[in-house]
mmCIF file of C-alpha atoms in Angstrom:
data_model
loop_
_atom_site.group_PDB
_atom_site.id
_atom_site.type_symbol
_atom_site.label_atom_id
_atom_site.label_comp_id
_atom_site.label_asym_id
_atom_site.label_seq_id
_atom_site.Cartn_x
_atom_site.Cartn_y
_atom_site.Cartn_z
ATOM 1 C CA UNK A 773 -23.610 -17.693 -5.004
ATOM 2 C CA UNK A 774 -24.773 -14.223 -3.269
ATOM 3 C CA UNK A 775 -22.117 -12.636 -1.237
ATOM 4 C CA UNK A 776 -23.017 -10.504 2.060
ATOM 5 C CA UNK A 777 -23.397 -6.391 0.292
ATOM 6 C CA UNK A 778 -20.211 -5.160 3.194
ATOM 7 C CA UNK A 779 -18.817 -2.570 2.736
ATOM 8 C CA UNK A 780 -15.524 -4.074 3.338
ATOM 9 C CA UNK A 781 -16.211 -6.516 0.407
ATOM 10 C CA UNK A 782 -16.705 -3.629 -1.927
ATOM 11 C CA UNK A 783 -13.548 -1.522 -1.256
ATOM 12 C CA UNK A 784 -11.662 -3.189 -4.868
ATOM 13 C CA UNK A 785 -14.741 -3.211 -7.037
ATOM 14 C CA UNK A 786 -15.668 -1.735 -10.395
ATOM 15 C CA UNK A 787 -18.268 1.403 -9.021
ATOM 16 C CA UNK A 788 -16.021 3.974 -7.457
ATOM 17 C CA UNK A 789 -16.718 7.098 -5.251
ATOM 18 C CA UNK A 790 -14.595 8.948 -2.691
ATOM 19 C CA UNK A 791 -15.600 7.121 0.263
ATOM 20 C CA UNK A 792 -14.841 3.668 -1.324
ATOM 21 C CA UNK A 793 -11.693 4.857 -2.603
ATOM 22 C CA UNK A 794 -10.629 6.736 0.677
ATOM 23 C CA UNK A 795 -11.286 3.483 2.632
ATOM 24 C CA UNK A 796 -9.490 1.255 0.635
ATOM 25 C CA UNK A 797 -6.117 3.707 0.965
ATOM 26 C CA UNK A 798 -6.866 3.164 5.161
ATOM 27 C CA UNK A 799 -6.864 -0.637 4.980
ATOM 28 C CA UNK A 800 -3.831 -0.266 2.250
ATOM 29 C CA UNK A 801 -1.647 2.020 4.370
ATOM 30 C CA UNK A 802 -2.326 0.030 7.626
ATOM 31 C CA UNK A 803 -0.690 -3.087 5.535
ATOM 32 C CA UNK A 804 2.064 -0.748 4.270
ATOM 33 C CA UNK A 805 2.841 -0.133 8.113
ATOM 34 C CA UNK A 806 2.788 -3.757 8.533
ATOM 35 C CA UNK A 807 5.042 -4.569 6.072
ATOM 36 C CA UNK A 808 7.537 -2.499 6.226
ATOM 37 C CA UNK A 809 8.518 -3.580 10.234
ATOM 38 C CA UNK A 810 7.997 -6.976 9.638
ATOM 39 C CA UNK A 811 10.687 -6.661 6.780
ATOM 40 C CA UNK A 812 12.688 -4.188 8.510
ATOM 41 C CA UNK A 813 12.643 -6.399 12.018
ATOM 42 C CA UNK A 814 13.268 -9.693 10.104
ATOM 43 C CA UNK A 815 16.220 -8.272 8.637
ATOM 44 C CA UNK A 816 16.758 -4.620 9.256
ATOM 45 C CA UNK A 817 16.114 -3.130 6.444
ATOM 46 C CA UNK A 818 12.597 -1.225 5.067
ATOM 47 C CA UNK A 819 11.109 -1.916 1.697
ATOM 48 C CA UNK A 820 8.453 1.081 1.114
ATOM 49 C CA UNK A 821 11.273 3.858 1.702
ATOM 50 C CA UNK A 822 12.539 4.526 -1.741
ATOM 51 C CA UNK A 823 13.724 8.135 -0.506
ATOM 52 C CA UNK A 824 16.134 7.257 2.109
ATOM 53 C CA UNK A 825 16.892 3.581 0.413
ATOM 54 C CA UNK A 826 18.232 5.982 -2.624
ATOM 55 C CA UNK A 827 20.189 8.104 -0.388
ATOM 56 C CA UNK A 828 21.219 4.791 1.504
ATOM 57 C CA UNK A 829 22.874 3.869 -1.745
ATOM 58 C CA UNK A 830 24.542 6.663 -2.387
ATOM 59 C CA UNK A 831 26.045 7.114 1.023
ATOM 60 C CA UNK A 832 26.688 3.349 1.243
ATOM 61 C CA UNK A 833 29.077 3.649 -2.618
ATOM 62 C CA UNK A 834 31.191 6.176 -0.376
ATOM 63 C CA UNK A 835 31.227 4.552 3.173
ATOM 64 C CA UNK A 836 31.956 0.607 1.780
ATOM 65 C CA UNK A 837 29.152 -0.819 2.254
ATOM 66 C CA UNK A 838 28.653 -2.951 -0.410
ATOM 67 C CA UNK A 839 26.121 -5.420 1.246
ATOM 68 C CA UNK A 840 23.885 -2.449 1.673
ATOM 69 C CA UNK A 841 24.425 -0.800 -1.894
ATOM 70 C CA UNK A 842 23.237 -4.463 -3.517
ATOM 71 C CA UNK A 843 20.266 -4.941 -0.838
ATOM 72 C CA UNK A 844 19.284 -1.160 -2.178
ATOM 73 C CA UNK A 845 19.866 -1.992 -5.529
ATOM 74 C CA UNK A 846 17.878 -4.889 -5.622
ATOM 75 C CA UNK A 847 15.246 -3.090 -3.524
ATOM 76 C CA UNK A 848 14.453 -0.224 -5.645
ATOM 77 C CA UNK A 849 14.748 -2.312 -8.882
ATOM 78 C CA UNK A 850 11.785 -4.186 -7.516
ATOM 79 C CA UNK A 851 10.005 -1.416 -6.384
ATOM 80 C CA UNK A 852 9.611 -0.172 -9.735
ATOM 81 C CA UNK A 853 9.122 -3.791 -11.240
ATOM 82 C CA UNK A 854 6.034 -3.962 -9.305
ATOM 83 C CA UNK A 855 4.703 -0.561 -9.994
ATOM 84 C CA UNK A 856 5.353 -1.937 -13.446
ATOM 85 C CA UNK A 857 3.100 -5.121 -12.885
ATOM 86 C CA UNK A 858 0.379 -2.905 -11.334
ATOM 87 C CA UNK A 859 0.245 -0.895 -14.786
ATOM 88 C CA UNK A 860 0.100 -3.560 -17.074
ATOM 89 C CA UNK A 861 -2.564 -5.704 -14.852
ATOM 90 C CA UNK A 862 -4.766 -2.724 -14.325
ATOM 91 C CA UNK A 863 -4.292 -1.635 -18.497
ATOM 92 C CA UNK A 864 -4.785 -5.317 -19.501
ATOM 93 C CA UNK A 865 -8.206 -5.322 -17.524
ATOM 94 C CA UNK A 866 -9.567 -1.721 -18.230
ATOM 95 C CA UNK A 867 -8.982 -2.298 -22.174
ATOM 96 C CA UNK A 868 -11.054 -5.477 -21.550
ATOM 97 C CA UNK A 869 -13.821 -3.111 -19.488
ATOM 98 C CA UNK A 870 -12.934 -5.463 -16.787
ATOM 99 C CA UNK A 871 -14.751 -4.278 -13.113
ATOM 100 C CA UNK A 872 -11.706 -6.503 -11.157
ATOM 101 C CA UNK A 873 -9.115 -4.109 -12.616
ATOM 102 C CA UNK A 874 -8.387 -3.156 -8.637
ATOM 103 C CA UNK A 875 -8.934 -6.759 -7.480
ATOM 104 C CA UNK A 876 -6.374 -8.392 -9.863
ATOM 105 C CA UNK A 877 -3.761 -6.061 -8.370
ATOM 106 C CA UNK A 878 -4.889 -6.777 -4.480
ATOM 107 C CA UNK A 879 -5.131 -10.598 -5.393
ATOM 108 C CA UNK A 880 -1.214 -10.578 -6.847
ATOM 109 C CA UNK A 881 0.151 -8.557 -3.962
ATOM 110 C CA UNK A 882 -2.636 -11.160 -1.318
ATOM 111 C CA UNK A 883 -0.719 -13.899 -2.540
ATOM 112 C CA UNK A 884 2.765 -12.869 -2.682
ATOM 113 C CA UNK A 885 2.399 -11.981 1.022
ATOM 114 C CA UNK A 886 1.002 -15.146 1.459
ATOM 115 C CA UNK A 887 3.492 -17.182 0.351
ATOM 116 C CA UNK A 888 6.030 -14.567 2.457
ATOM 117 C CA UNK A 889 4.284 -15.030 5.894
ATOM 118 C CA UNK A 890 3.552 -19.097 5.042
ATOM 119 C CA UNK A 891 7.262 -20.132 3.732
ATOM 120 C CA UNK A 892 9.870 -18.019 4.984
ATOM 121 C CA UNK A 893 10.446 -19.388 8.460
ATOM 122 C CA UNK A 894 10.899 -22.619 6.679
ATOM 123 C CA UNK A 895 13.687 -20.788 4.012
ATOM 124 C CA UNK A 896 17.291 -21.423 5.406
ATOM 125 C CA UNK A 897 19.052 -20.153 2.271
ATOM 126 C CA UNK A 898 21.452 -17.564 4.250
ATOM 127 C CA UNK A 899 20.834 -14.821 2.147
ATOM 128 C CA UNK A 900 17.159 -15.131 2.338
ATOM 129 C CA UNK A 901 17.037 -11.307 2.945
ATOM 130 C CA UNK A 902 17.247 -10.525 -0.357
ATOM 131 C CA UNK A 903 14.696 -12.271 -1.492
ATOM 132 C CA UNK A 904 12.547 -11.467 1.133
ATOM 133 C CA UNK A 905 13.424 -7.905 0.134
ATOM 134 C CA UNK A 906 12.766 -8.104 -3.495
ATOM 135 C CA UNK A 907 9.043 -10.341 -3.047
ATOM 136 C CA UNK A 908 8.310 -7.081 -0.631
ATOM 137 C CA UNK A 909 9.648 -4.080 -2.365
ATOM 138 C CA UNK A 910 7.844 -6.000 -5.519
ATOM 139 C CA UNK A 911 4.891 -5.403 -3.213
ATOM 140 C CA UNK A 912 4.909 -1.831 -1.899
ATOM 141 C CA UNK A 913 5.574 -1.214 -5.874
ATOM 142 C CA UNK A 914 2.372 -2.902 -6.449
ATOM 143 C CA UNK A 915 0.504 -1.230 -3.892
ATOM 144 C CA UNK A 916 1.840 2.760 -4.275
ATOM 145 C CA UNK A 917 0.738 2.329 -8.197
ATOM 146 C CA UNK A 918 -2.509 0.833 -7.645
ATOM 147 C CA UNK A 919 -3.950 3.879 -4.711
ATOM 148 C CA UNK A 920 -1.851 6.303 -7.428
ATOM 149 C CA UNK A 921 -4.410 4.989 -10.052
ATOM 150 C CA UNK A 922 -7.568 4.423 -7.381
ATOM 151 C CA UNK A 923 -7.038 8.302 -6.208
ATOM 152 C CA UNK A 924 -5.879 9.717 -9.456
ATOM 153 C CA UNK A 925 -2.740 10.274 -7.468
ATOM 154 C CA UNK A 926 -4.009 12.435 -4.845
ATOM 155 C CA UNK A 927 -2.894 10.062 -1.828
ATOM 156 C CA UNK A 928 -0.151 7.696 -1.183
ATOM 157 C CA UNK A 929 0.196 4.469 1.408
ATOM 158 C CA UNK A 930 3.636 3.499 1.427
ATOM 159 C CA UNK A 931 5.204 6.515 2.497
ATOM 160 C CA UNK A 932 4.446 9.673 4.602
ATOM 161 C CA UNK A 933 6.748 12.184 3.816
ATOM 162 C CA UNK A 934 4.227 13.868 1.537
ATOM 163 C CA UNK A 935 1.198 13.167 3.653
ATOM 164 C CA UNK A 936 3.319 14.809 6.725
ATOM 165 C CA UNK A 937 3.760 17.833 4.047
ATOM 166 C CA UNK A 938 0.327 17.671 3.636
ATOM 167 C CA UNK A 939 -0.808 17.740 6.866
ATOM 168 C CA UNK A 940 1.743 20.635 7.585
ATOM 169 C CA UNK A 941 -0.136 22.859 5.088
ATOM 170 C CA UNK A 942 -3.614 22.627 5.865
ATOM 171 C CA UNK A 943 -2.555 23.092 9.585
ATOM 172 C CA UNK A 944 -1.321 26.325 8.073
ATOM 173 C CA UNK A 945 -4.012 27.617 6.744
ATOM 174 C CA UNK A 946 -6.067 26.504 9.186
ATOM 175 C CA UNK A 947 -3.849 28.837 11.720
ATOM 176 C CA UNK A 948 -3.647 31.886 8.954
ATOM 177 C CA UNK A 949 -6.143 34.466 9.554
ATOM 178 C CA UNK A 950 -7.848 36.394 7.131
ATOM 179 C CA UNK A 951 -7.065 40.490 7.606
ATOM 180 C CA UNK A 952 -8.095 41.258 4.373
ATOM 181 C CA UNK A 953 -11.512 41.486 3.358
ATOM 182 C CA UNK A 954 -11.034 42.115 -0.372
ATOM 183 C CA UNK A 955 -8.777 39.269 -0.734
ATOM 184 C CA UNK A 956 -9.160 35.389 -1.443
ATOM 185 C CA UNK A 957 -9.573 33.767 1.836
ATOM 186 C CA UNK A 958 -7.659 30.946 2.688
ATOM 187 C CA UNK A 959 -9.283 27.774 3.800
ATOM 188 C CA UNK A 960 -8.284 24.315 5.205
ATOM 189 C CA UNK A 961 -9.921 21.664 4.567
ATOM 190 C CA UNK A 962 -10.572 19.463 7.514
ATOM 191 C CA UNK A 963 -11.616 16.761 5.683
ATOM 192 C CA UNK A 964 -8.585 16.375 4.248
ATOM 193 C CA UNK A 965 -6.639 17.203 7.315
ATOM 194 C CA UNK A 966 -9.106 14.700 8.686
ATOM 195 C CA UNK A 967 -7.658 11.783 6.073
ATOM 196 C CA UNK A 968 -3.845 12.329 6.247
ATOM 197 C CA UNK A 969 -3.829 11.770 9.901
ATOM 198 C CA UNK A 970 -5.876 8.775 9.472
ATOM 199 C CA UNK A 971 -3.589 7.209 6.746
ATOM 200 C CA UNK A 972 0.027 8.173 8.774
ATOM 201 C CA UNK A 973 -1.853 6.897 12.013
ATOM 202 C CA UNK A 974 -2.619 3.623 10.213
ATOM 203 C CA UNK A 975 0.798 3.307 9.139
ATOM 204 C CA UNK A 976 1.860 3.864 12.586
ATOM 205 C CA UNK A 977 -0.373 1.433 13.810
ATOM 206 C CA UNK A 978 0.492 -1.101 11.529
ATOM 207 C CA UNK A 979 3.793 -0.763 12.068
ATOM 208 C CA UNK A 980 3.609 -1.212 15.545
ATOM 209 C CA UNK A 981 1.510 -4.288 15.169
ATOM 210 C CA UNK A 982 3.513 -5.234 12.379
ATOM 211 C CA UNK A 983 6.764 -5.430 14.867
ATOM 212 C CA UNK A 984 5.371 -7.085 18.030
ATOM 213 C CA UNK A 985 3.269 -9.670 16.021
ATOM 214 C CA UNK A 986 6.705 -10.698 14.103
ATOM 215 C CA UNK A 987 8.762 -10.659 17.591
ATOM 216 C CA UNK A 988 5.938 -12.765 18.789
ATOM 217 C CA UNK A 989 5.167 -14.870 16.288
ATOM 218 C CA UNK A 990 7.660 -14.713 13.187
ATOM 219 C CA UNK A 991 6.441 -14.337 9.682
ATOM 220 C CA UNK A 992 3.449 -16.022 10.303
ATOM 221 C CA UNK A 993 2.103 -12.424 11.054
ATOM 222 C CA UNK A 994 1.648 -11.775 7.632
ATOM 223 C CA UNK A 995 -1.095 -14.325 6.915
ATOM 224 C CA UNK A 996 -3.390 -11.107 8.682
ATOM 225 C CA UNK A 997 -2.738 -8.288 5.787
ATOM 226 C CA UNK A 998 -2.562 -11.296 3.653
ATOM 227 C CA UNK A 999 -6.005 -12.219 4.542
ATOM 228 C CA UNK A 1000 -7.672 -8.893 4.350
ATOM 229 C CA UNK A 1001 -6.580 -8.206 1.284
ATOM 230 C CA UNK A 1002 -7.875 -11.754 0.105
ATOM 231 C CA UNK A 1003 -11.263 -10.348 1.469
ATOM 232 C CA UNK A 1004 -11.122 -7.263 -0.437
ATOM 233 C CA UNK A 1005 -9.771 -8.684 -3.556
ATOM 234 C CA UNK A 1006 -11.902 -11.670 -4.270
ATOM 235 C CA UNK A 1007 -15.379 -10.597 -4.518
ATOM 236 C CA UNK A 1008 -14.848 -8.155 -7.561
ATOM 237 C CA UNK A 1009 -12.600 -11.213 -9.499
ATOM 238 C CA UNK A 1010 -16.432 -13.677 -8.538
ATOM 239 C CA UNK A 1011 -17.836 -10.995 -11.198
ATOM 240 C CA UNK A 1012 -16.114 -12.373 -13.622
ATOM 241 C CA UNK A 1013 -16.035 -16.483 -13.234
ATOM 242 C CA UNK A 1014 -18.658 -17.862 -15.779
ATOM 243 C CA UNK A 1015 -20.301 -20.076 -13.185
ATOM 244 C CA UNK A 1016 -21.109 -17.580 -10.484
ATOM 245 C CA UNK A 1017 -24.565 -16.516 -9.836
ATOM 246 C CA UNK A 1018 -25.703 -13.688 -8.041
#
């Protein structure tokens, strides 16, 4: 079986450069955007925000609020469970010289959000929040480790405080001029500038879409993400089934 050579189709394969990995954090942080509103719409509460989740705890053991201390709880815990998974699929493959080492990851987190935008309209367990929680905290996890390892942790997709940061400093040196000529001149770099916009912007954007498609449709919005990352994940893992030929 030959596959079409897209680009798209390439984004969680073995040969890397910084294009390749540089798209796959766009597609990546646009699901992170998704994500996040659906989860925090369905039940009001966001699952890629470990920062203010952690302070949420902390504030929540003075205030009372025990509901929101155990939702944290469980939220972080499963956070770093699947930063955990990510690191032991992606070690298990590269020991193995494995070119799906990306792909496994995409594929677990493709069909845990899935099963999340199939089944949980049908779930009527009242406390289905936390396990919607946990399945997508367990996913953001997933998804921060994997870009960590893809951009040898130069960019992140679940969050934007740092990319904000980011963005805050090359506009600075962008706006600093250079008075003296014997010095070290400083330098933005566009293209960088260029690429933090993009991946906050994508959040945005999949937030947004992430919010009206849920009001408009329920879960069932997540079958999109889920889907795309399907499409990235599966043509690396065809590499490696006996029977396929290319």
């Amino acid at each position: 079986m030959t596959l079409p050579d897209w680009h798209l189709l390439r984004l969680a394969g073995a040969a890397r450069d910084e294009r390749l990995n540089r798209h796959l954090a766009y597609l990546l942080a646009w699901v992170a955007g998704v994500l996040n509103s659906v989860g925090f719409v369905a039940v009001g509460f966001y699952t890629s925000h470990m920062t203010g989740i952690t302070a949420g705890v902390a504030d929540q053991l003075v205030l009372g609020g025990g509901r929101l201390v155990g939702l944290g709880l469980v939220s972080i815990a499963f956070f770093l469970l699947g930063a955990m998974a990510c690191a032991v699929q992606f070690n298990w493959a590269r020991r193995r010289a494995r070119g799906d080492r990306f792909a496994l990851v995409l594929l677990t987190e493709a069909v845990l959000v899935l099963v999340v935008g199939g089944l949980a309209d049908e779930v009527t367990w009242a406390h289905r929040e936390w396990l919607l929680v946990a399945v997508l905290c367990f996913v953001m996890g997933q998804q921060n480790a994997l870009i960590t390892k893809v951009s040898e942790a130069t960019i992140r997709t679940t969050h934007v405080t740092g990319m904000v940061t980011d963005i805050g400093i090359e506009l600075g040196k962008l706006a600093y001029r250079n008075r003296l000529a014997d010095a070290e001149p400083v330098r933005g770099d566009r293209g960088k500038l260029w690429m933090l916009s993009a991946l906050v912007g994508l959040f945005f954007l999949g937030g947004v879409l992430g919010a009206v498609g849920y009001v408009a449709l329920g879960f069932v919005v997540l079958l999109v993400p889920a889907g795309l990352l399907l499409l990235v994940a599966v043509p690396p893992l065809l590499d490696h089934v006996p029977w396929t030929v290319r």
